[in-house]
Amino acid sequence: MAGRGRGRGRGGGKGMSFSVETLGFGRGEALPAPTLQPPPLFPPLEFKPVALTTGEEMDYILALKQEFRATMKELPYYVKAQEKKKDIERYTDKYQTGQQDSSINWEPDWKRFPKELKIRVRKAAKIQAVVRPSLPKKTISRKADKDVLQTLEELEKKAVEIDAEKDEEDEEEKKEEDGEQEEEEEYDEEDLEEETDYNLNYFDNGEGYGMEDEDDNLDDGPTY
């Protein structure tokens, strides 16, 4: 009973999951001798890269490329990463000229830009000192002084006369307004008197209605 499981399987454990031919030798052949040398540093290249094209044209294009990269890095709008210095920050470090200071004076080719973008610096006009000619001083005569005083006195008199006329006109206007107010008061009193006279004389409550007709009939006499 205990030895039943020994004979199971094909070949008694000799079967392999891969073919021996893939290792470089067939069945029944002897194994190759072991290699004691190290493997090569670089394996052999099966596909070699294409050789570089050389010539004057390619050298000129390469020089242009390097020059273009250098100018782009020097322009002011090229953002560079700030390098952290291990030394202590000093006050004079702010005023040290960097690589970008040389590109501030860069002048573009304005032929490729519109005229509106070009900055125009206005030149300050030179202020010339005004030289006044030395004119002879005018001698003012005494007659001119008298004429000026007379004109001033005449103007004062005219101003006084105008003020007096205005005062007279204001007084006349006040008198006219007072007279109009008195006439209105008299007119109101007359109206009140007429209203009271009408109430007293012409009021009739209807008690003497028919008496006047009887008196008239008595005077005329009997009718036949």
PDB file of C-alpha atoms in Angstrom, residues 2-215:
ATOM      1  CA  ALA A   2       2.806   2.384   0.842  1.00  0.00           C
ATOM      2  CA  GLY A   3       4.631   1.970  -2.493  1.00  0.00           C
ATOM      3  CA  ARG A   4       1.767   2.717  -4.811  1.00  0.00           C
ATOM      4  CA  GLY A   5       2.634   6.330  -5.477  1.00  0.00           C
ATOM      5  CA  ARG A   6       6.246   5.799  -6.553  1.00  0.00           C
ATOM      6  CA  GLY A   7       5.567   4.724 -10.097  1.00  0.00           C
ATOM      7  CA  ARG A   8       3.350   7.635 -11.038  1.00  0.00           C
ATOM      8  CA  GLY A   9       4.471  10.269 -13.548  1.00  0.00           C
ATOM      9  CA  ARG A  10       6.149   9.939 -16.915  1.00  0.00           C
ATOM     10  CA  GLY A  11       9.810   9.070 -16.910  1.00  0.00           C
ATOM     11  CA  GLY A  12      10.064   8.977 -13.134  1.00  0.00           C
ATOM     12  CA  GLY A  13      10.809  12.737 -12.849  1.00  0.00           C
ATOM     13  CA  LYS A  14      12.989  12.894 -16.003  1.00  0.00           C
ATOM     14  CA  GLY A  15      10.470  15.045 -17.942  1.00  0.00           C
ATOM     15  CA  MET A  16      11.365  18.842 -18.349  1.00  0.00           C
ATOM     16  CA  SER A  17       9.174  21.833 -19.034  1.00  0.00           C
ATOM     17  CA  PHE A  18      11.573  23.190 -21.752  1.00  0.00           C
ATOM     18  CA  SER A  19      13.431  21.677 -24.659  1.00  0.00           C
ATOM     19  CA  VAL A  20      17.136  20.963 -24.298  1.00  0.00           C
ATOM     20  CA  GLU A  21      17.881  22.139 -27.826  1.00  0.00           C
ATOM     21  CA  THR A  22      17.302  25.751 -26.845  1.00  0.00           C
ATOM     22  CA  LEU A  23      20.431  25.561 -24.662  1.00  0.00           C
ATOM     23  CA  GLY A  24      22.650  24.780 -27.675  1.00  0.00           C
ATOM     24  CA  PHE A  25      23.105  21.023 -27.474  1.00  0.00           C
ATOM     25  CA  GLY A  26      20.917  18.034 -28.273  1.00  0.00           C
ATOM     26  CA  ARG A  27      19.849  15.068 -26.286  1.00  0.00           C
ATOM     27  CA  GLY A  28      22.562  12.621 -25.308  1.00  0.00           C
ATOM     28  CA  GLU A  29      25.373  15.119 -25.971  1.00  0.00           C
ATOM     29  CA  ALA A  30      27.861  16.151 -23.340  1.00  0.00           C
ATOM     30  CA  LEU A  31      27.455  19.459 -21.582  1.00  0.00           C
ATOM     31  CA  PRO A  32      29.718  22.301 -22.759  1.00  0.00           C
ATOM     32  CA  ALA A  33      32.734  23.255 -20.692  1.00  0.00           C
ATOM     33  CA  PRO A  34      32.222  26.086 -18.182  1.00  0.00           C
ATOM     34  CA  THR A  35      33.521  29.558 -19.194  1.00  0.00           C
ATOM     35  CA  LEU A  36      35.741  31.181 -16.576  1.00  0.00           C
ATOM     36  CA  GLN A  37      36.197  34.541 -18.417  1.00  0.00           C
ATOM     37  CA  PRO A  38      34.009  37.679 -17.635  1.00  0.00           C
ATOM     38  CA  PRO A  39      31.408  38.784 -20.194  1.00  0.00           C
ATOM     39  CA  PRO A  40      32.231  41.663 -22.576  1.00  0.00           C
ATOM     40  CA  LEU A  41      31.688  45.225 -21.336  1.00  0.00           C
ATOM     41  CA  PHE A  42      29.402  46.235 -24.197  1.00  0.00           C
ATOM     42  CA  PRO A  43      27.390  43.851 -26.302  1.00  0.00           C
ATOM     43  CA  PRO A  44      27.877  44.044 -30.052  1.00  0.00           C
ATOM     44  CA  LEU A  45      25.612  46.618 -31.782  1.00  0.00           C
ATOM     45  CA  GLU A  46      23.346  45.160 -34.386  1.00  0.00           C
ATOM     46  CA  PHE A  47      21.982  48.536 -35.593  1.00  0.00           C
ATOM     47  CA  LYS A  48      24.590  51.261 -35.826  1.00  0.00           C
ATOM     48  CA  PRO A  49      23.523  54.975 -35.797  1.00  0.00           C
ATOM     49  CA  VAL A  50      23.640  57.011 -38.962  1.00  0.00           C
ATOM     50  CA  ALA A  51      26.810  58.992 -39.443  1.00  0.00           C
ATOM     51  CA  LEU A  52      26.585  62.751 -38.841  1.00  0.00           C
ATOM     52  CA  THR A  53      26.417  64.983 -41.871  1.00  0.00           C
ATOM     53  CA  THR A  54      29.347  67.351 -41.967  1.00  0.00           C
ATOM     54  CA  GLY A  55      30.173  70.327 -44.083  1.00  0.00           C
ATOM     55  CA  GLU A  56      30.299  74.104 -44.111  1.00  0.00           C
ATOM     56  CA  GLU A  57      26.502  74.482 -44.218  1.00  0.00           C
ATOM     57  CA  MET A  58      25.938  72.262 -41.192  1.00  0.00           C
ATOM     58  CA  ASP A  59      28.685  74.040 -39.226  1.00  0.00           C
ATOM     59  CA  TYR A  60      27.066  77.417 -40.003  1.00  0.00           C
ATOM     60  CA  ILE A  61      23.623  76.206 -38.861  1.00  0.00           C
ATOM     61  CA  LEU A  62      25.120  74.835 -35.638  1.00  0.00           C
ATOM     62  CA  ALA A  63      26.832  78.144 -34.900  1.00  0.00           C
ATOM     63  CA  LEU A  64      23.572  80.033 -35.491  1.00  0.00           C
ATOM     64  CA  LYS A  65      21.733  77.712 -33.128  1.00  0.00           C
ATOM     65  CA  GLN A  66      24.235  78.223 -30.329  1.00  0.00           C
ATOM     66  CA  GLU A  67      24.220  81.984 -30.810  1.00  0.00           C
ATOM     67  CA  PHE A  68      20.412  82.085 -30.777  1.00  0.00           C
ATOM     68  CA  ARG A  69      20.247  80.116 -27.525  1.00  0.00           C
ATOM     69  CA  ALA A  70      22.792  82.399 -25.906  1.00  0.00           C
ATOM     70  CA  THR A  71      20.934  85.592 -26.898  1.00  0.00           C
ATOM     71  CA  MET A  72      17.605  84.196 -25.698  1.00  0.00           C
ATOM     72  CA  LYS A  73      19.084  83.495 -22.277  1.00  0.00           C
ATOM     73  CA  GLU A  74      20.442  87.029 -22.007  1.00  0.00           C
ATOM     74  CA  LEU A  75      17.119  88.751 -22.778  1.00  0.00           C
ATOM     75  CA  PRO A  76      15.244  90.360 -19.842  1.00  0.00           C
ATOM     76  CA  TYR A  77      12.131  88.211 -20.224  1.00  0.00           C
ATOM     77  CA  TYR A  78      14.068  84.986 -19.825  1.00  0.00           C
ATOM     78  CA  VAL A  79      13.176  83.669 -16.371  1.00  0.00           C
ATOM     79  CA  LYS A  80      15.994  82.030 -14.512  1.00  0.00           C
ATOM     80  CA  ALA A  81      15.908  80.013 -11.344  1.00  0.00           C
ATOM     81  CA  GLN A  82      17.365  81.843  -8.387  1.00  0.00           C
ATOM     82  CA  GLU A  83      20.479  80.227  -7.071  1.00  0.00           C
ATOM     83  CA  LYS A  84      20.566  79.857  -3.333  1.00  0.00           C
ATOM     84  CA  LYS A  85      23.839  81.118  -1.964  1.00  0.00           C
ATOM     85  CA  LYS A  86      25.369  79.458   1.035  1.00  0.00           C
ATOM     86  CA  ASP A  87      27.039  82.676   2.133  1.00  0.00           C
ATOM     87  CA  ILE A  88      25.350  85.288   4.300  1.00  0.00           C
ATOM     88  CA  GLU A  89      23.299  87.873   2.370  1.00  0.00           C
ATOM     89  CA  ARG A  90      24.960  91.242   2.233  1.00  0.00           C
ATOM     90  CA  TYR A  91      23.638  94.715   1.548  1.00  0.00           C
ATOM     91  CA  THR A  92      25.927  95.132  -1.462  1.00  0.00           C
ATOM     92  CA  ASP A  93      24.500  92.051  -3.189  1.00  0.00           C
ATOM     93  CA  LYS A  94      21.503  94.088  -4.367  1.00  0.00           C
ATOM     94  CA  TYR A  95      23.708  96.356  -6.441  1.00  0.00           C
ATOM     95  CA  GLN A  96      25.797  93.679  -8.067  1.00  0.00           C
ATOM     96  CA  THR A  97      25.403  93.503 -11.832  1.00  0.00           C
ATOM     97  CA  GLY A  98      24.126  90.214 -13.132  1.00  0.00           C
ATOM     98  CA  GLN A  99      23.974  88.621 -16.542  1.00  0.00           C
ATOM     99  CA  GLN A 100      20.654  90.283 -17.379  1.00  0.00           C
ATOM    100  CA  ASP A 101      21.945  93.828 -16.845  1.00  0.00           C
ATOM    101  CA  SER A 102      23.669  93.824 -20.222  1.00  0.00           C
ATOM    102  CA  SER A 103      20.388  93.063 -22.007  1.00  0.00           C
ATOM    103  CA  ILE A 104      18.496  96.095 -20.634  1.00  0.00           C
ATOM    104  CA  ASN A 105      19.897  98.299 -23.392  1.00  0.00           C
ATOM    105  CA  TRP A 106      18.580  95.947 -26.045  1.00  0.00           C
ATOM    106  CA  GLU A 107      16.993  97.774 -28.971  1.00  0.00           C
ATOM    107  CA  PRO A 108      14.656  95.792 -31.221  1.00  0.00           C
ATOM    108  CA  ASP A 109      14.332  96.197 -34.952  1.00  0.00           C
ATOM    109  CA  TRP A 110      11.467  98.702 -35.075  1.00  0.00           C
ATOM    110  CA  LYS A 111      10.847  98.001 -38.747  1.00  0.00           C
ATOM    111  CA  ARG A 112       9.085  94.804 -37.686  1.00  0.00           C
ATOM    112  CA  PHE A 113       6.878  96.513 -35.112  1.00  0.00           C
ATOM    113  CA  PRO A 114       4.090  99.097 -35.530  1.00  0.00           C
ATOM    114  CA  LYS A 115       4.871 102.729 -34.884  1.00  0.00           C
ATOM    115  CA  GLU A 116       2.492 102.898 -31.887  1.00  0.00           C
ATOM    116  CA  LEU A 117       4.737 100.605 -29.832  1.00  0.00           C
ATOM    117  CA  LYS A 118       7.873 102.667 -30.292  1.00  0.00           C
ATOM    118  CA  ILE A 119       8.727 104.728 -27.249  1.00  0.00           C
ATOM    119  CA  ARG A 120       9.445 108.328 -28.025  1.00  0.00           C
ATOM    120  CA  VAL A 121      11.493 110.312 -25.551  1.00  0.00           C
ATOM    121  CA  ARG A 122      10.683 113.990 -25.602  1.00  0.00           C
ATOM    122  CA  LYS A 123      13.659 116.240 -25.391  1.00  0.00           C
ATOM    123  CA  ALA A 124      13.433 118.993 -22.830  1.00  0.00           C
ATOM    124  CA  ALA A 125      13.328 122.369 -24.495  1.00  0.00           C
ATOM    125  CA  LYS A 126      16.094 124.684 -23.483  1.00  0.00           C
ATOM    126  CA  ILE A 127      14.787 127.686 -21.592  1.00  0.00           C
ATOM    127  CA  GLN A 128      16.464 130.789 -22.832  1.00  0.00           C
ATOM    128  CA  ALA A 129      16.876 133.683 -20.475  1.00  0.00           C
ATOM    129  CA  VAL A 130      14.691 136.588 -21.550  1.00  0.00           C
ATOM    130  CA  VAL A 131      16.800 139.708 -21.748  1.00  0.00           C
ATOM    131  CA  ARG A 132      14.720 142.783 -21.105  1.00  0.00           C
ATOM    132  CA  PRO A 133      15.929 145.917 -22.853  1.00  0.00           C
ATOM    133  CA  SER A 134      16.840 148.828 -20.631  1.00  0.00           C
ATOM    134  CA  LEU A 135      14.115 151.330 -21.470  1.00  0.00           C
ATOM    135  CA  PRO A 136      14.274 154.889 -20.162  1.00  0.00           C
ATOM    136  CA  LYS A 137      11.916 155.551 -17.279  1.00  0.00           C
ATOM    137  CA  LYS A 138       8.914 157.662 -18.151  1.00  0.00           C
ATOM    138  CA  THR A 139       8.680 160.904 -16.231  1.00  0.00           C
ATOM    139  CA  ILE A 140       5.170 161.437 -14.981  1.00  0.00           C
ATOM    140  CA  SER A 141       4.247 165.092 -15.084  1.00  0.00           C
ATOM    141  CA  ARG A 142       2.219 166.869 -12.428  1.00  0.00           C
ATOM    142  CA  LYS A 143      -0.546 167.598 -14.913  1.00  0.00           C
ATOM    143  CA  ALA A 144      -1.160 163.891 -15.346  1.00  0.00           C
ATOM    144  CA  ASP A 145      -1.507 163.528 -11.561  1.00  0.00           C
ATOM    145  CA  LYS A 146      -4.079 166.324 -11.454  1.00  0.00           C
ATOM    146  CA  ASP A 147      -6.067 164.779 -14.303  1.00  0.00           C
ATOM    147  CA  VAL A 148      -6.182 161.450 -12.495  1.00  0.00           C
ATOM    148  CA  LEU A 149      -7.425 163.082  -9.297  1.00  0.00           C
ATOM    149  CA  GLN A 150     -10.133 164.973 -11.161  1.00  0.00           C
ATOM    150  CA  THR A 151     -11.397 161.840 -12.848  1.00  0.00           C
ATOM    151  CA  LEU A 152     -11.531 160.039  -9.511  1.00  0.00           C
ATOM    152  CA  GLU A 153     -13.509 162.879  -7.926  1.00  0.00           C
ATOM    153  CA  GLU A 154     -15.969 162.907 -10.833  1.00  0.00           C
ATOM    154  CA  LEU A 155     -16.498 159.174 -10.510  1.00  0.00           C
ATOM    155  CA  GLU A 156     -17.187 159.533  -6.785  1.00  0.00           C
ATOM    156  CA  LYS A 157     -19.762 162.280  -7.416  1.00  0.00           C
ATOM    157  CA  LYS A 158     -21.526 160.167 -10.026  1.00  0.00           C
ATOM    158  CA  ALA A 159     -21.636 157.220  -7.613  1.00  0.00           C
ATOM    159  CA  VAL A 160     -23.173 159.417  -4.907  1.00  0.00           C
ATOM    160  CA  GLU A 161     -25.807 160.784  -7.325  1.00  0.00           C
ATOM    161  CA  ILE A 162     -26.724 157.283  -8.461  1.00  0.00           C
ATOM    162  CA  ASP A 163     -27.149 156.154  -4.842  1.00  0.00           C
ATOM    163  CA  ALA A 164     -29.383 159.161  -4.078  1.00  0.00           C
ATOM    164  CA  GLU A 165     -31.576 158.465  -7.104  1.00  0.00           C
ATOM    165  CA  LYS A 166     -31.958 154.838  -6.038  1.00  0.00           C
ATOM    166  CA  ASP A 167     -32.983 155.919  -2.538  1.00  0.00           C
ATOM    167  CA  GLU A 168     -35.622 158.300  -3.951  1.00  0.00           C
ATOM    168  CA  GLU A 169     -37.030 155.594  -6.200  1.00  0.00           C
ATOM    169  CA  ASP A 170     -37.242 153.199  -3.266  1.00  0.00           C
ATOM    170  CA  GLU A 171     -39.134 155.770  -1.161  1.00  0.00           C
ATOM    171  CA  GLU A 172     -41.613 156.448  -3.974  1.00  0.00           C
ATOM    172  CA  GLU A 173     -42.238 152.725  -4.406  1.00  0.00           C
ATOM    173  CA  LYS A 174     -42.890 152.369  -0.671  1.00  0.00           C
ATOM    174  CA  LYS A 175     -45.375 155.282  -0.748  1.00  0.00           C
ATOM    175  CA  GLU A 176     -47.237 153.773  -3.681  1.00  0.00           C
ATOM    176  CA  GLU A 177     -47.454 150.419  -1.913  1.00  0.00           C
ATOM    177  CA  ASP A 178     -48.804 152.074   1.271  1.00  0.00           C
ATOM    178  CA  GLY A 179     -51.480 153.954  -0.777  1.00  0.00           C
ATOM    179  CA  GLU A 180     -52.592 150.757  -2.473  1.00  0.00           C
ATOM    180  CA  GLN A 181     -52.926 149.015   0.891  1.00  0.00           C
ATOM    181  CA  GLU A 182     -55.118 151.885   2.265  1.00  0.00           C
ATOM    182  CA  GLU A 183     -57.413 151.765  -0.797  1.00  0.00           C
ATOM    183  CA  GLU A 184     -57.848 148.021  -0.375  1.00  0.00           C
ATOM    184  CA  GLU A 185     -58.777 148.474   3.306  1.00  0.00           C
ATOM    185  CA  GLU A 186     -61.400 151.148   2.438  1.00  0.00           C
ATOM    186  CA  TYR A 187     -62.882 148.945  -0.239  1.00  0.00           C
ATOM    187  CA  ASP A 188     -63.204 146.069   2.216  1.00  0.00           C
ATOM    188  CA  GLU A 189     -65.043 148.314   4.770  1.00  0.00           C
ATOM    189  CA  GLU A 190     -67.574 149.476   2.136  1.00  0.00           C
ATOM    190  CA  ASP A 191     -68.304 145.891   1.187  1.00  0.00           C
ATOM    191  CA  LEU A 192     -68.971 144.987   4.783  1.00  0.00           C
ATOM    192  CA  GLU A 193     -71.402 147.910   5.220  1.00  0.00           C
ATOM    193  CA  GLU A 194     -73.353 146.965   2.094  1.00  0.00           C
ATOM    194  CA  GLU A 195     -73.683 143.390   3.265  1.00  0.00           C
ATOM    195  CA  THR A 196     -75.073 144.419   6.678  1.00  0.00           C
ATOM    196  CA  ASP A 197     -77.534 146.918   5.041  1.00  0.00           C
ATOM    197  CA  TYR A 198     -78.850 144.178   2.801  1.00  0.00           C
ATOM    198  CA  ASN A 199     -79.375 141.846   5.748  1.00  0.00           C
ATOM    199  CA  LEU A 200     -81.251 144.489   7.759  1.00  0.00           C
ATOM    200  CA  ASN A 201     -83.489 146.133   5.125  1.00  0.00           C
ATOM    201  CA  TYR A 202     -84.322 143.334   2.776  1.00  0.00           C
ATOM    202  CA  PHE A 203     -84.953 140.522   5.190  1.00  0.00           C
ATOM    203  CA  ASP A 204     -88.578 139.230   4.982  1.00  0.00           C
ATOM    204  CA  ASN A 205     -89.838 136.249   6.889  1.00  0.00           C
ATOM    205  CA  GLY A 206     -93.238 136.095   5.002  1.00  0.00           C
ATOM    206  CA  GLU A 207     -95.634 137.198   7.797  1.00  0.00           C
ATOM    207  CA  GLY A 208     -97.168 140.164   5.888  1.00  0.00           C
ATOM    208  CA  TYR A 209     -97.909 138.166   2.815  1.00  0.00           C
ATOM    209  CA  GLY A 210    -101.539 138.909   1.553  1.00  0.00           C
ATOM    210  CA  MET A 211    -102.163 141.994   3.728  1.00  0.00           C
ATOM    211  CA  GLU A 212    -101.238 144.450   1.022  1.00  0.00           C
ATOM    212  CA  ASP A 213    -103.770 142.907  -1.400  1.00  0.00           C
ATOM    213  CA  GLU A 214    -106.654 143.368   1.074  1.00  0.00           C
ATOM    214  CA  ASP A 215    -105.794 147.058   1.590  1.00  0.00           C
TER     215      ASP A 215
END
